[in-house]
Each structure stands twice: as structure tokens, then as C-alpha cells.
PDB file of C-alpha atoms and ligand atoms in Angstrom:
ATOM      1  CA  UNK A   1     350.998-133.070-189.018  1.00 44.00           C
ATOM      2  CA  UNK A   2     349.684-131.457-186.095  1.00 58.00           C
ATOM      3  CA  UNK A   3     347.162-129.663-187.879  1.00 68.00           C
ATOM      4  CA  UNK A   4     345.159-133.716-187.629  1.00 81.00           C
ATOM      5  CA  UNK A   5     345.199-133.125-184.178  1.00 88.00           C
ATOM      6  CA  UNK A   6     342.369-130.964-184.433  1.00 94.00           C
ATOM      7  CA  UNK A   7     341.129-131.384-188.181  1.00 95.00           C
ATOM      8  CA  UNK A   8     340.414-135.532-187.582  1.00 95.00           C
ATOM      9  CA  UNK A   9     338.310-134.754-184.193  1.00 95.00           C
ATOM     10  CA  UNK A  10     336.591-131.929-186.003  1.00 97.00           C
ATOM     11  CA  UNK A  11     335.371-133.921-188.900  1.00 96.00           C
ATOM     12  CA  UNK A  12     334.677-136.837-186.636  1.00 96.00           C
ATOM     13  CA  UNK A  13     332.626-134.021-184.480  1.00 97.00           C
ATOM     14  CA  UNK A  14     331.134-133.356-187.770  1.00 97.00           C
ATOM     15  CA  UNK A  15     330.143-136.449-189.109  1.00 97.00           C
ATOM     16  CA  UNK A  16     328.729-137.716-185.820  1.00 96.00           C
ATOM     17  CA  UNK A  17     325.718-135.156-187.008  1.00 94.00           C
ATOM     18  CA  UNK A  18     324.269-134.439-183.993  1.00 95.00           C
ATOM     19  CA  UNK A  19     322.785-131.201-182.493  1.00 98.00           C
ATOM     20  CA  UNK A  20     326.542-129.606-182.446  1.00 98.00           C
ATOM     21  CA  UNK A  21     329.405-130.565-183.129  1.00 98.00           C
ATOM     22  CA  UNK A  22     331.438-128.459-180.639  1.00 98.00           C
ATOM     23  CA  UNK A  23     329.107-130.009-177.912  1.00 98.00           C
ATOM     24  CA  UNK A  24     330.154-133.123-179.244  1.00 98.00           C
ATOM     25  CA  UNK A  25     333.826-131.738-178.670  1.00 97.00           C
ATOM     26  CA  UNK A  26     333.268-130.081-175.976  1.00 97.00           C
ATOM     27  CA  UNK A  27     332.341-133.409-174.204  1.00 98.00           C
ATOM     28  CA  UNK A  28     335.193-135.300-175.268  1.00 96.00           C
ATOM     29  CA  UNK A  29     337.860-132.558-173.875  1.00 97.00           C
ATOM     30  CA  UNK A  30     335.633-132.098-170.914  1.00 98.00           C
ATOM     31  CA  UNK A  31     335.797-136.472-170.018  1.00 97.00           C
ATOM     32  CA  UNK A  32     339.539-136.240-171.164  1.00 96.00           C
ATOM     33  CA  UNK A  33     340.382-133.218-168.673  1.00 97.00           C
ATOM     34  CA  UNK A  34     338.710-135.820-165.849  1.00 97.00           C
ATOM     35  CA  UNK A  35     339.660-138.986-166.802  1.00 97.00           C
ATOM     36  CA  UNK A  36     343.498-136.685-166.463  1.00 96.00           C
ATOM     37  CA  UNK A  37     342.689-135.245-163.042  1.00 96.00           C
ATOM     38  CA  UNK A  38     341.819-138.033-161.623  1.00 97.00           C
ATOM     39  CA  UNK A  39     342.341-140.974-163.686  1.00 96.00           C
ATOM     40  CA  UNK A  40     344.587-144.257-164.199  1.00 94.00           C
ATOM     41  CA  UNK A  41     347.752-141.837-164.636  1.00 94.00           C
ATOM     42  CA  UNK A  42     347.486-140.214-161.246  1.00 94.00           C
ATOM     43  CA  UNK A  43     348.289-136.506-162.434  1.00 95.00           C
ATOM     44  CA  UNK A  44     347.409-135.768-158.925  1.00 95.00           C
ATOM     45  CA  UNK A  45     350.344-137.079-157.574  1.00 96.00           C
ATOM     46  CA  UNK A  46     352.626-135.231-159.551  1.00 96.00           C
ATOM     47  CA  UNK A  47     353.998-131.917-157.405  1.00 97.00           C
ATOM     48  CA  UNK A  48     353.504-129.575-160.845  1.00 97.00           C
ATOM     49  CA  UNK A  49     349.855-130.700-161.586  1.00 97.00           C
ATOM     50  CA  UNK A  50     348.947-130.370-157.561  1.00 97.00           C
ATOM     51  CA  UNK A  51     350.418-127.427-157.348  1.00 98.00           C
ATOM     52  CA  UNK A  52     348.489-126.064-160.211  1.00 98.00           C
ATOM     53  CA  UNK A  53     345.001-127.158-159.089  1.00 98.00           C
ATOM     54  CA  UNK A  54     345.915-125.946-155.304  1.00 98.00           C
ATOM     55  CA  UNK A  55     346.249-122.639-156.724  1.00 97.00           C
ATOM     56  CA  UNK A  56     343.462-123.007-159.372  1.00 98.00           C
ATOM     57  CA  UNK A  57     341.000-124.804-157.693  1.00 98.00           C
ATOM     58  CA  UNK A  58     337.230-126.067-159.715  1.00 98.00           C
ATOM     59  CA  UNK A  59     334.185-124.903-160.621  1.00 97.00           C
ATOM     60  CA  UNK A  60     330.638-126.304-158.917  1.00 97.00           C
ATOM     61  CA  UNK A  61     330.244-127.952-162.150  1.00 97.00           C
ATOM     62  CA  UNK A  62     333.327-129.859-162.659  1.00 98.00           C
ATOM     63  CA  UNK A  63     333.434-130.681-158.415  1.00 98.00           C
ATOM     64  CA  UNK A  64     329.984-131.981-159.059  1.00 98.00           C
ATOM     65  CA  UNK A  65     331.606-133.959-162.361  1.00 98.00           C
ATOM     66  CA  UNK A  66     334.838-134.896-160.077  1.00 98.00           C
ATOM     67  CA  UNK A  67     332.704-136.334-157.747  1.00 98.00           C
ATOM     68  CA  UNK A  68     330.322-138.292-160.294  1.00 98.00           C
ATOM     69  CA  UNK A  69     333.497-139.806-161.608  1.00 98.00           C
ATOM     70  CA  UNK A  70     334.953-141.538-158.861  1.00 96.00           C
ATOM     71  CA  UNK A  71     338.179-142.263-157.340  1.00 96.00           C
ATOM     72  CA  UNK A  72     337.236-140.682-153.770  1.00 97.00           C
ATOM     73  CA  UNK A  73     341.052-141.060-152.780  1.00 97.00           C
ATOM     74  CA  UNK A  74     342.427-138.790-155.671  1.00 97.00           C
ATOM     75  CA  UNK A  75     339.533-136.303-155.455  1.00 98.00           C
ATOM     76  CA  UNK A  76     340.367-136.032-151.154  1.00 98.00           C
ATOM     77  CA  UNK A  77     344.117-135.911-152.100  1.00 98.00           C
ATOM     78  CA  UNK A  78     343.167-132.989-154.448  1.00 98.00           C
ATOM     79  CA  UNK A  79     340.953-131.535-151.896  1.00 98.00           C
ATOM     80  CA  UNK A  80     343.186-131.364-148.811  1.00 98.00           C
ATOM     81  CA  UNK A  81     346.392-129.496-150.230  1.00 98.00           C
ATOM     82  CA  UNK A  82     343.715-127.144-152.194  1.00 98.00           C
ATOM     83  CA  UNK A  83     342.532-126.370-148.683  1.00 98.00           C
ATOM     84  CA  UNK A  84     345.861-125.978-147.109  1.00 98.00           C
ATOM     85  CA  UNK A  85     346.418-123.696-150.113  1.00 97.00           C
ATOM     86  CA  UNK A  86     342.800-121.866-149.582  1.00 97.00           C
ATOM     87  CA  UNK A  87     343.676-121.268-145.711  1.00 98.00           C
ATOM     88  CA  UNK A  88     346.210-119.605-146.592  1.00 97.00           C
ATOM     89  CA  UNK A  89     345.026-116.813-148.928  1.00 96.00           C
ATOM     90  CA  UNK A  90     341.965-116.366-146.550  1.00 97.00           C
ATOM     91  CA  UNK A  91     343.506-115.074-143.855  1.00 97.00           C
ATOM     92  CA  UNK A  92     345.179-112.944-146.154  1.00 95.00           C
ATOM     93  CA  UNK A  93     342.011-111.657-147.450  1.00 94.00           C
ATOM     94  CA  UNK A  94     340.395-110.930-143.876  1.00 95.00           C
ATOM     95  CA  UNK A  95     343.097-109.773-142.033  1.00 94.00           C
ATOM     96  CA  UNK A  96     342.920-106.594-142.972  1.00 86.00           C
ATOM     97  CA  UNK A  97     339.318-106.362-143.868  1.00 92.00           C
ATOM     98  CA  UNK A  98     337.499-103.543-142.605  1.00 88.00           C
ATOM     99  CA  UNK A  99     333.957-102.542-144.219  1.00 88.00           C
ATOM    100  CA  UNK A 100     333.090-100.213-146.594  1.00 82.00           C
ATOM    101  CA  UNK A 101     330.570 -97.302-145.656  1.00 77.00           C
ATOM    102  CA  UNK A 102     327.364 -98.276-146.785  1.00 73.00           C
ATOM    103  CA  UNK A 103     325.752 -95.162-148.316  1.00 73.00           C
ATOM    104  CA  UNK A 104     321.157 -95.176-147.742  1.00 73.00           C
ATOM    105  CA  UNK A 105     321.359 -95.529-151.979  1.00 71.00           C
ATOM    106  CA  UNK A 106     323.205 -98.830-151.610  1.00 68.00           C
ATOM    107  CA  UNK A 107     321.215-100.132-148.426  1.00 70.00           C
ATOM    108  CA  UNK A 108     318.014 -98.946-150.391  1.00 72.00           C
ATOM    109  CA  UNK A 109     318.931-101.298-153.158  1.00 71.00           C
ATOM    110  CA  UNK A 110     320.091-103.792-151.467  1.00 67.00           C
ATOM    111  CA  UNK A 111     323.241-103.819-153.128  1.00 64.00           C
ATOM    112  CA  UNK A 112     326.544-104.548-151.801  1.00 58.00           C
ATOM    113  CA  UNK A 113     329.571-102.078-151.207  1.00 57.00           C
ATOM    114  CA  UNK A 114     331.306-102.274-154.494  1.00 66.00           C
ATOM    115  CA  UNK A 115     334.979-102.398-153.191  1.00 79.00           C
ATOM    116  CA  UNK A 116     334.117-105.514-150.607  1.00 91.00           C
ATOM    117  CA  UNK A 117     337.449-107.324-151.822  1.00 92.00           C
ATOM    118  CA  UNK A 118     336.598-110.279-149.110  1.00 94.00           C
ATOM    119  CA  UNK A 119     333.374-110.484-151.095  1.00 93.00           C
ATOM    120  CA  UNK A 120     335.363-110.145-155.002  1.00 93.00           C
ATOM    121  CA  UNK A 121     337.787-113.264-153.346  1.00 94.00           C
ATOM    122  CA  UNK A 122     335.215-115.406-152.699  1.00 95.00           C
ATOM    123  CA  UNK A 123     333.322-114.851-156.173  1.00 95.00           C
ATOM    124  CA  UNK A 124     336.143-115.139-158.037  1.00 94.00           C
ATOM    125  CA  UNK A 125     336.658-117.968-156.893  1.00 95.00           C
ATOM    126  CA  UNK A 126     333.514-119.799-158.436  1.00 93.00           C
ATOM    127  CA  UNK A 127     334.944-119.272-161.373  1.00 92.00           C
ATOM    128  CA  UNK A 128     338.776-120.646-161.280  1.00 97.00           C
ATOM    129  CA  UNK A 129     338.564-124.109-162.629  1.00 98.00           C
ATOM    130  CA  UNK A 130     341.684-126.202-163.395  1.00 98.00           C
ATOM    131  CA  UNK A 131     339.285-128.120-165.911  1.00 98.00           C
ATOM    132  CA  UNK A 132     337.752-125.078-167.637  1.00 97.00           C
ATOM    133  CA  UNK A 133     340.970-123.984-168.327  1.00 97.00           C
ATOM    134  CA  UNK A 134     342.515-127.073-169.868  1.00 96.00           C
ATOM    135  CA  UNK A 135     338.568-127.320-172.059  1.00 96.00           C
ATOM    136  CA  UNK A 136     339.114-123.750-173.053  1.00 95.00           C
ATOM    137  CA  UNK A 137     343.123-123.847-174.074  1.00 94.00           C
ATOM    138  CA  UNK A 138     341.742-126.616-176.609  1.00 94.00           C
ATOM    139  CA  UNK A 139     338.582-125.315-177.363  1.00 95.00           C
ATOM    140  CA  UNK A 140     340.272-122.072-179.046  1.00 95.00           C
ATOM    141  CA  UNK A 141     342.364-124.185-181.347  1.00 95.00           C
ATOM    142  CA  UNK A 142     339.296-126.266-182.528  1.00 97.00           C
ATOM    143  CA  UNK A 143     337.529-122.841-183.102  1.00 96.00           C
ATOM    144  CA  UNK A 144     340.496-121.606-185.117  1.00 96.00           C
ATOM    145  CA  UNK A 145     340.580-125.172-186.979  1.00 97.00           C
ATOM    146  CA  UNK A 146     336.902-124.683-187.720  1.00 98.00           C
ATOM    147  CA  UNK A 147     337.100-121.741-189.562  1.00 97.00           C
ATOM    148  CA  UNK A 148     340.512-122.906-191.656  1.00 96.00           C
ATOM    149  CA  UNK A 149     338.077-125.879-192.673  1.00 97.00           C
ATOM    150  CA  UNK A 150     335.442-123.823-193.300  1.00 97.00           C
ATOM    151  CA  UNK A 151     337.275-121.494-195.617  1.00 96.00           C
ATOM    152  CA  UNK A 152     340.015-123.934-197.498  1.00 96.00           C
ATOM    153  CA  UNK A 153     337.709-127.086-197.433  1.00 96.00           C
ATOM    154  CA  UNK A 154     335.002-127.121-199.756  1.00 97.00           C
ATOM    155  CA  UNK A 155     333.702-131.013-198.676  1.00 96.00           C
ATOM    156  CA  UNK A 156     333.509-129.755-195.160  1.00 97.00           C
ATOM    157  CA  UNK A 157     332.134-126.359-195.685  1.00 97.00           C
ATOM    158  CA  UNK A 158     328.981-128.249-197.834  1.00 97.00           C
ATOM    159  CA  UNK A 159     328.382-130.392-194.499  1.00 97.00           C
ATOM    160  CA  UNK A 160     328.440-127.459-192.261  1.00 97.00           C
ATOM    161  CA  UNK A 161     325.850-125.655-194.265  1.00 97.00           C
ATOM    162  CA  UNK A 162     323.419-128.598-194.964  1.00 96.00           C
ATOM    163  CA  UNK A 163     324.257-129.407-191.618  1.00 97.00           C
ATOM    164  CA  UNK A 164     321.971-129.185-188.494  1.00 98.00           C
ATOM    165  CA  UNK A 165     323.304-126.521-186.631  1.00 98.00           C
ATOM    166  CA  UNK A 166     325.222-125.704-183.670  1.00 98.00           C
ATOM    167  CA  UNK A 167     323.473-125.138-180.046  1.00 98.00           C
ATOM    168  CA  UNK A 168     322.488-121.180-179.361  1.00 98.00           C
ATOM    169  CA  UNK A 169     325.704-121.260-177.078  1.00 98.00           C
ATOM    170  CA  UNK A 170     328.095-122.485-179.432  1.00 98.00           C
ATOM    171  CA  UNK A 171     326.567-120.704-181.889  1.00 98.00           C
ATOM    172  CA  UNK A 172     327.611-117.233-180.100  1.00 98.00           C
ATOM    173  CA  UNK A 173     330.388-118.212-180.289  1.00 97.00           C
ATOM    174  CA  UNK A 174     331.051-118.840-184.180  1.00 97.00           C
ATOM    175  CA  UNK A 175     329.838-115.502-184.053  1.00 97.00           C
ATOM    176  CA  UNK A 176     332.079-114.238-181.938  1.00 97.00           C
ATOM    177  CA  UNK A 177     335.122-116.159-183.957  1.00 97.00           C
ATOM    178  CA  UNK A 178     334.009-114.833-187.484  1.00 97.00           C
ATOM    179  CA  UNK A 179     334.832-111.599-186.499  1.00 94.00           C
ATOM    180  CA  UNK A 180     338.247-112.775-185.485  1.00 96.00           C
ATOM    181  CA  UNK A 181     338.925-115.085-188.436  1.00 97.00           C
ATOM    182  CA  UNK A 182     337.002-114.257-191.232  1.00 97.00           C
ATOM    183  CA  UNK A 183     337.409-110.966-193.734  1.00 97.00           C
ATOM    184  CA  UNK A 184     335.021-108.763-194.668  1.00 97.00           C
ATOM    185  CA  UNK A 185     334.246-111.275-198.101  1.00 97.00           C
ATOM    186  CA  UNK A 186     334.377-114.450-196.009  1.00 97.00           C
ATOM    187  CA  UNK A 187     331.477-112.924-193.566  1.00 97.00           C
ATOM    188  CA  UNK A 188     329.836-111.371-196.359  1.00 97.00           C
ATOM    189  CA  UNK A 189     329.011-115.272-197.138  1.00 96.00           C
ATOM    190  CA  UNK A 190     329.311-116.974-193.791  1.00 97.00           C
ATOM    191  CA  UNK A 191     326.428-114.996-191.802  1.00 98.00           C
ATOM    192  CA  UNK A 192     323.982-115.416-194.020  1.00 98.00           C
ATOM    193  CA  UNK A 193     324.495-118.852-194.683  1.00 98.00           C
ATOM    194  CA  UNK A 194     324.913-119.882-190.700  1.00 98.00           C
ATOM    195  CA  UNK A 195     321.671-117.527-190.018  1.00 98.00           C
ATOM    196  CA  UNK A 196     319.674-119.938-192.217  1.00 98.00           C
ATOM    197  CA  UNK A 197     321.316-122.869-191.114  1.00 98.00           C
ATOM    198  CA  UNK A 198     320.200-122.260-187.593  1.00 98.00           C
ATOM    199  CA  UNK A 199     316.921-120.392-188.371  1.00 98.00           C
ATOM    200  CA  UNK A 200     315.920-124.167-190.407  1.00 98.00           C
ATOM    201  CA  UNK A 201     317.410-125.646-187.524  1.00 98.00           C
ATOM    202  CA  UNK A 202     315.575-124.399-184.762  1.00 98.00           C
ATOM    203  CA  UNK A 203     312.217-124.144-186.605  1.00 98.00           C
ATOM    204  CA  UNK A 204     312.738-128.429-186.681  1.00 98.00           C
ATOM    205  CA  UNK A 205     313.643-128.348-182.958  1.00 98.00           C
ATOM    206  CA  UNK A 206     310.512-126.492-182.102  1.00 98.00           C
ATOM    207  CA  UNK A 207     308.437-128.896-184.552  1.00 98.00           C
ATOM    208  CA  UNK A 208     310.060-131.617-182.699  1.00 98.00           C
ATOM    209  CA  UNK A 209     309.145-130.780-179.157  1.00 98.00           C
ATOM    210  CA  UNK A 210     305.838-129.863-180.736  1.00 98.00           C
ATOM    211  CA  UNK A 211     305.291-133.392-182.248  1.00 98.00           C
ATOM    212  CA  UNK A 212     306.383-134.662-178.865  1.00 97.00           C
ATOM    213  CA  UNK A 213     303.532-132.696-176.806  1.00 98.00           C
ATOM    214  CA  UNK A 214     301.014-134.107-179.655  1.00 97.00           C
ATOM    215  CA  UNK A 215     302.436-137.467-178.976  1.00 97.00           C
ATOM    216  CA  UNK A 216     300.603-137.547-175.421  1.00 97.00           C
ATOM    217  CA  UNK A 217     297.264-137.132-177.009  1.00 97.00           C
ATOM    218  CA  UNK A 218     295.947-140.438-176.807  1.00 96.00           C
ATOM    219  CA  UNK A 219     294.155-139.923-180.426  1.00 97.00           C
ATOM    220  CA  UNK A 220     298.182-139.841-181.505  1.00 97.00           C
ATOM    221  CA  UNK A 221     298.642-143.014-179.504  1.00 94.00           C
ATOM    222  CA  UNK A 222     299.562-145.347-182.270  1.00 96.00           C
ATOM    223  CA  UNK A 223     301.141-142.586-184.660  1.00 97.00           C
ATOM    224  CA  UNK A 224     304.804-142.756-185.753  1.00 97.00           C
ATOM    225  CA  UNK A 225     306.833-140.900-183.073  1.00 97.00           C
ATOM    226  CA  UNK A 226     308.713-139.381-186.214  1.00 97.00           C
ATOM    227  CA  UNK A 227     312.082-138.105-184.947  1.00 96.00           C
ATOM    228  CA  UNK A 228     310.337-136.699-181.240  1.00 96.00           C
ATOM    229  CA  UNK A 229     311.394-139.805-179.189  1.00 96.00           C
ATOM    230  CA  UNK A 230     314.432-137.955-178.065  1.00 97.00           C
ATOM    231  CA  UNK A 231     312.985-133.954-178.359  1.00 98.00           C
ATOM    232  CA  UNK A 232     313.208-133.275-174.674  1.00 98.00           C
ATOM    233  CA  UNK A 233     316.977-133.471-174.834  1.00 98.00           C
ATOM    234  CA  UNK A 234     317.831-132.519-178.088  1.00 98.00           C
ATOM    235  CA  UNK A 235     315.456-129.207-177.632  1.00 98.00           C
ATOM    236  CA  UNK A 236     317.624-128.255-174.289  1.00 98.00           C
ATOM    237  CA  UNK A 237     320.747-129.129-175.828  1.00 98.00           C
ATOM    238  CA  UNK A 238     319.601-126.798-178.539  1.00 98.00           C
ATOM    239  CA  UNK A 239     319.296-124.159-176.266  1.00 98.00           C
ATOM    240  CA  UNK A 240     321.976-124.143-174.012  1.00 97.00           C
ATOM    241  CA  UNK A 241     324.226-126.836-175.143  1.00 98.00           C
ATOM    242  CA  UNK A 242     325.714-129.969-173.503  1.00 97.00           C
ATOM    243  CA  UNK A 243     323.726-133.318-172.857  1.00 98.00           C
ATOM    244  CA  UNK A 244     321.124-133.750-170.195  1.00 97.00           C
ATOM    245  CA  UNK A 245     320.342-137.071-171.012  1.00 98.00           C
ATOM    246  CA  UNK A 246     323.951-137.979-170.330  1.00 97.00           C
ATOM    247  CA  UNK A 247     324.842-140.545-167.516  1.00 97.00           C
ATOM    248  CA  UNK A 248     327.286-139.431-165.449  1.00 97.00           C
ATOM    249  CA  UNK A 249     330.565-140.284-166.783  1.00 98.00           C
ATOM    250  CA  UNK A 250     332.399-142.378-164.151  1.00 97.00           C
ATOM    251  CA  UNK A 251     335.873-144.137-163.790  1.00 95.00           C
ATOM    252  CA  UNK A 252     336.176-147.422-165.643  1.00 88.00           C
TER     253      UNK A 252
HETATM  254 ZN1  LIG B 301     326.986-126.758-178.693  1.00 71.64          ZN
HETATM  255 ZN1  LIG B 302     335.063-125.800-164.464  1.00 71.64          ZN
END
């Protein structure tokens, strides 16, 4: 039974056929893990959930995705205890800060003492996000759900492969999962077959954008826009993954 908690969304994913299906996932945990922070149930009041994202903190993506959303009361109650919290740990940090030597090599390349722990703090924190956490907890299990599919399900597997493709990101990181879930007969089959698969798929991307540019020569005025209309997005979702011709997603 719980394996449908990832095997439904994952053929759903699937049979929406779009660029790739773990953007397509990737979005729905991503509005979920939002519409949770900050949405109708009110997370933020509860002491366990604040105390987690005081000590957690966001991203610049998902601040700029909290703040697209809404709910400026929720989002300033977040804010102010993760301050409080922040205070706190930076007067730890510079207390007792006293700078490294900085040796001519390191002034002559401009590059900063290595053991600046004020300057590790702050960087690290960039990348402590309560939402990129709760994406990446689930995004794991739909990667290990993926490859169960792939292997066990033939109807699935045939869909993958005649497929369109995953994004260049996402696609990394299939990579990066065969190793960890397929043998050595499984990947025998499965790189080959996903090396095509994208291979075909980018070569249509790249026609696509193409047919786009062509599009804007007024001799092509009248021509059939083919499947180009919406290149331009698709061809940087391709890429890098996600949607850029998204609206923001917002409170209802
Ligand atoms: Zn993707
Ligand atoms: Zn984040």
C-alpha cells in the first residue's frame, strides 16, 4: 500500500509526457512544501515546525517563492523568531573572530583565507532550506520508486524509453541513481537505452528552438509553427530543469 504513494504520482508524472517527469514532480513537492509552510493549516504556528525552520532557515529561491505565494503575516511570523534565532548564533560566530594571516599568494589571487569560519557561517547558510529539505526527503523515494518501475514494470519501462526524456539536471541524476540501484546487467541495458533517449531528445529540442528562430523570418510568416510555439521554455527547461514560463504560484 504505501508503495502507491509514490508509484501513482510517478506514472501520473509519466503520463503527463512533458519535458521530465521529475520536473513535473519536482514541482508538485516543491508547491506542496509551500502551500505547508505557509498555507491554510498554519504549520507555522506549531512550536515543532517553527522551531525547525528557526534553526533551518530558506534558500534565496524558496524566500523569493515564500514571498510570491502570499500570506505576508505567516511569512513575518516565520521571519522574526528565525531572526531571534540568527542573532543568536552570530554573535557566537564573531565573538571570537580574529583574522587569519593573509599570505602575498592569497592577496595575489584574490582569494580569501581558507579557515575564515565567520565567512563558512554565512555561506552555509545560503544553502539551509527548510523546503529543500522536505523536496529532497521525497525526491529520494521517487528516485528509488523509479528505478523499481523501471526494472519490475515492463508497461512503464516501454514509456520511459519511447519517452521524451528527462531535463540535463534530472538526467544527472538517473545517472547518479543507476549506480546505486541498478546491477551490473540492469546498466548494461539502461545506459544505452537512456543515452539514446536523451541524445533523440535533445536533437528535437534543438530542432525546435531552431524552427522557432526560422519562424521570425517573415518568408515563414504563414507556415505551421509545428511544435515551436512553446520552444523558448521547453529548450531551458531542457537544460536546466524547472518551468520558466510558470506563474508564480500564489495562495488560493
Ligand atoms: Zn527535470
Ligand atoms: Zn530551498
Amino acid at each position: 500500500m504505501k508503495e502507491k504513494l509514490y508509484t501513482i504520482p510517478l506514472n501520473d508524472a509519466v503520463n503527463e509526457n512533458d519535458e521530465c517527469p521529475f520536473c513535473f514532480i519536482e514541482r508538485k513537492l516543491e508547491q506542496d512544501m509551500i502551500n505547508f509552510v505557509l498555507g491554510s493549516s498554519s504549520s507555522y504556528m506549531e512550536s515543532d515546525i517553527r522551531e525547525q525552520t528557526d534553526n533551518i532557515g530558506f534558500c534565496r529561491t524558496h524566500m523569493k517563492k515564500m514571498f510570491d505565494f502570499g500570506n505576508t503575516l505567516g511569512n513575518s511570523l516565520i521571519l522574526k523568531t528565525h531572526y531571534q534565532k540568527l542573532l543568536k548564533e552570530f554573535s557566537q560566530q564573531t565573538a571570537h573572530f580574529t583574522p587569519g594571516k593573509s599570505s602575498l599568494i592569497s592577496r595575489i589571487k584574490k582569494q580569501p583565507s581558507e579557515s575564515n569560519s565567520v565567512a563558512a557561517w554565512a555561506l552555509q547558510k545560503d544553502c539551509s532550506c527548510y523546503v529543500c529539505n522536505g523536496l529532497q526527503q521525497n525526491f529520494d523515494r521517487y528516485m528509488e520508486t523509479f528505478f523499481y518501475m523501471y526494472t519490475k514494470d515492463s508497461q512503464f519501462h516501454e514509456k520511459i524509453k519511447n519517452g521524451k526524456g528527462f531535463c540535463l539536471h534530472h538526467f544527472g541524476l538517473l545517472c547518479e541513481n543507476a549506480d546505486r540501484y541498478l546491477n551490473d546487467k540492469q546498466k548494461a541495458e539502461f545506459y544505452p537505452e537512456i543515452f539514446a533517449l536523451m541524445e533523440r531528445n535533445l536533437q528535437r529540442l534543438e530542432e525546435d528552438v531552431s524552427w522557432l528562430i526560422d519562424k521570425f523570418d517573415y518568408r515563414n510568416k504563414d507556415a505551421d509553427w509545428k511544435t515551436s510555439k512553446d520552444a523558448l521554455q521547453r529548450g531551458m527547461q531542457k537544460l536546466r530543469g524547472g518551468y520558466p514560463a510558470d506563474p508564480p504560484f500564489k495562495q488560493k
